[in-house]
Amino acid sequence: MSSKSSNCGKSNRNRPTAWDHPPTRWWSLLPPSSFHPDAIRAMRFVATQIEFFGELRWKAAVAGDAESAIAIVLSMNPRGPFRQKFDVAMTALAACACEGSAAACVIIANVILNLPRAGDKESELADAWASVASATLRRSLRGPK
């Protein structure tokens, strides 16, 4: 093993990555910087395997329509009995956020701040999502280069 490989392992050993958790929990555990293209594809794949019966916007949300994903999440109770269903909806929303929806980033930040027993870690995570929203909005205001 090269010294470069061993240094990488040491520096990242205590740093969680997307692959350390189920994809439906990534939104609440990892900062947006952890969502590389393979992670976003994995989130979309997991979300497409779930059917939200009676939710007409679900297919659009899973396909990347941030407005649909936001509407679904806002219609749900994160403290309700269907936590796994909420996590799947948040997974679809996180994919939209990672693909450039500032509004999705803001909703994720707000949800994280309002999780039961939210503390300093959740506050930092929410700040990271809010920072992505801010950067996304600044880029959109500047327009195309």
PDB file of C-alpha atoms in Angstrom, residues 27 59 84 113 141:
ATOM      1  CA  TRP A  27     -30.298  13.984   4.454  1.00  0.00           C
ATOM      2  CA  LYS A  59     -43.260  10.365  -9.640  1.00  0.00           C
ATOM      3  CA  GLN A  84     -39.664   5.887   7.128  1.00  0.00           C
ATOM      4  CA  LEU A 113     -33.613  22.427  12.836  1.00  0.00           C
ATOM      5  CA  LEU A 141     -28.672  36.014  -9.675  1.00  0.00           C
TER       6      LEU A 141
END
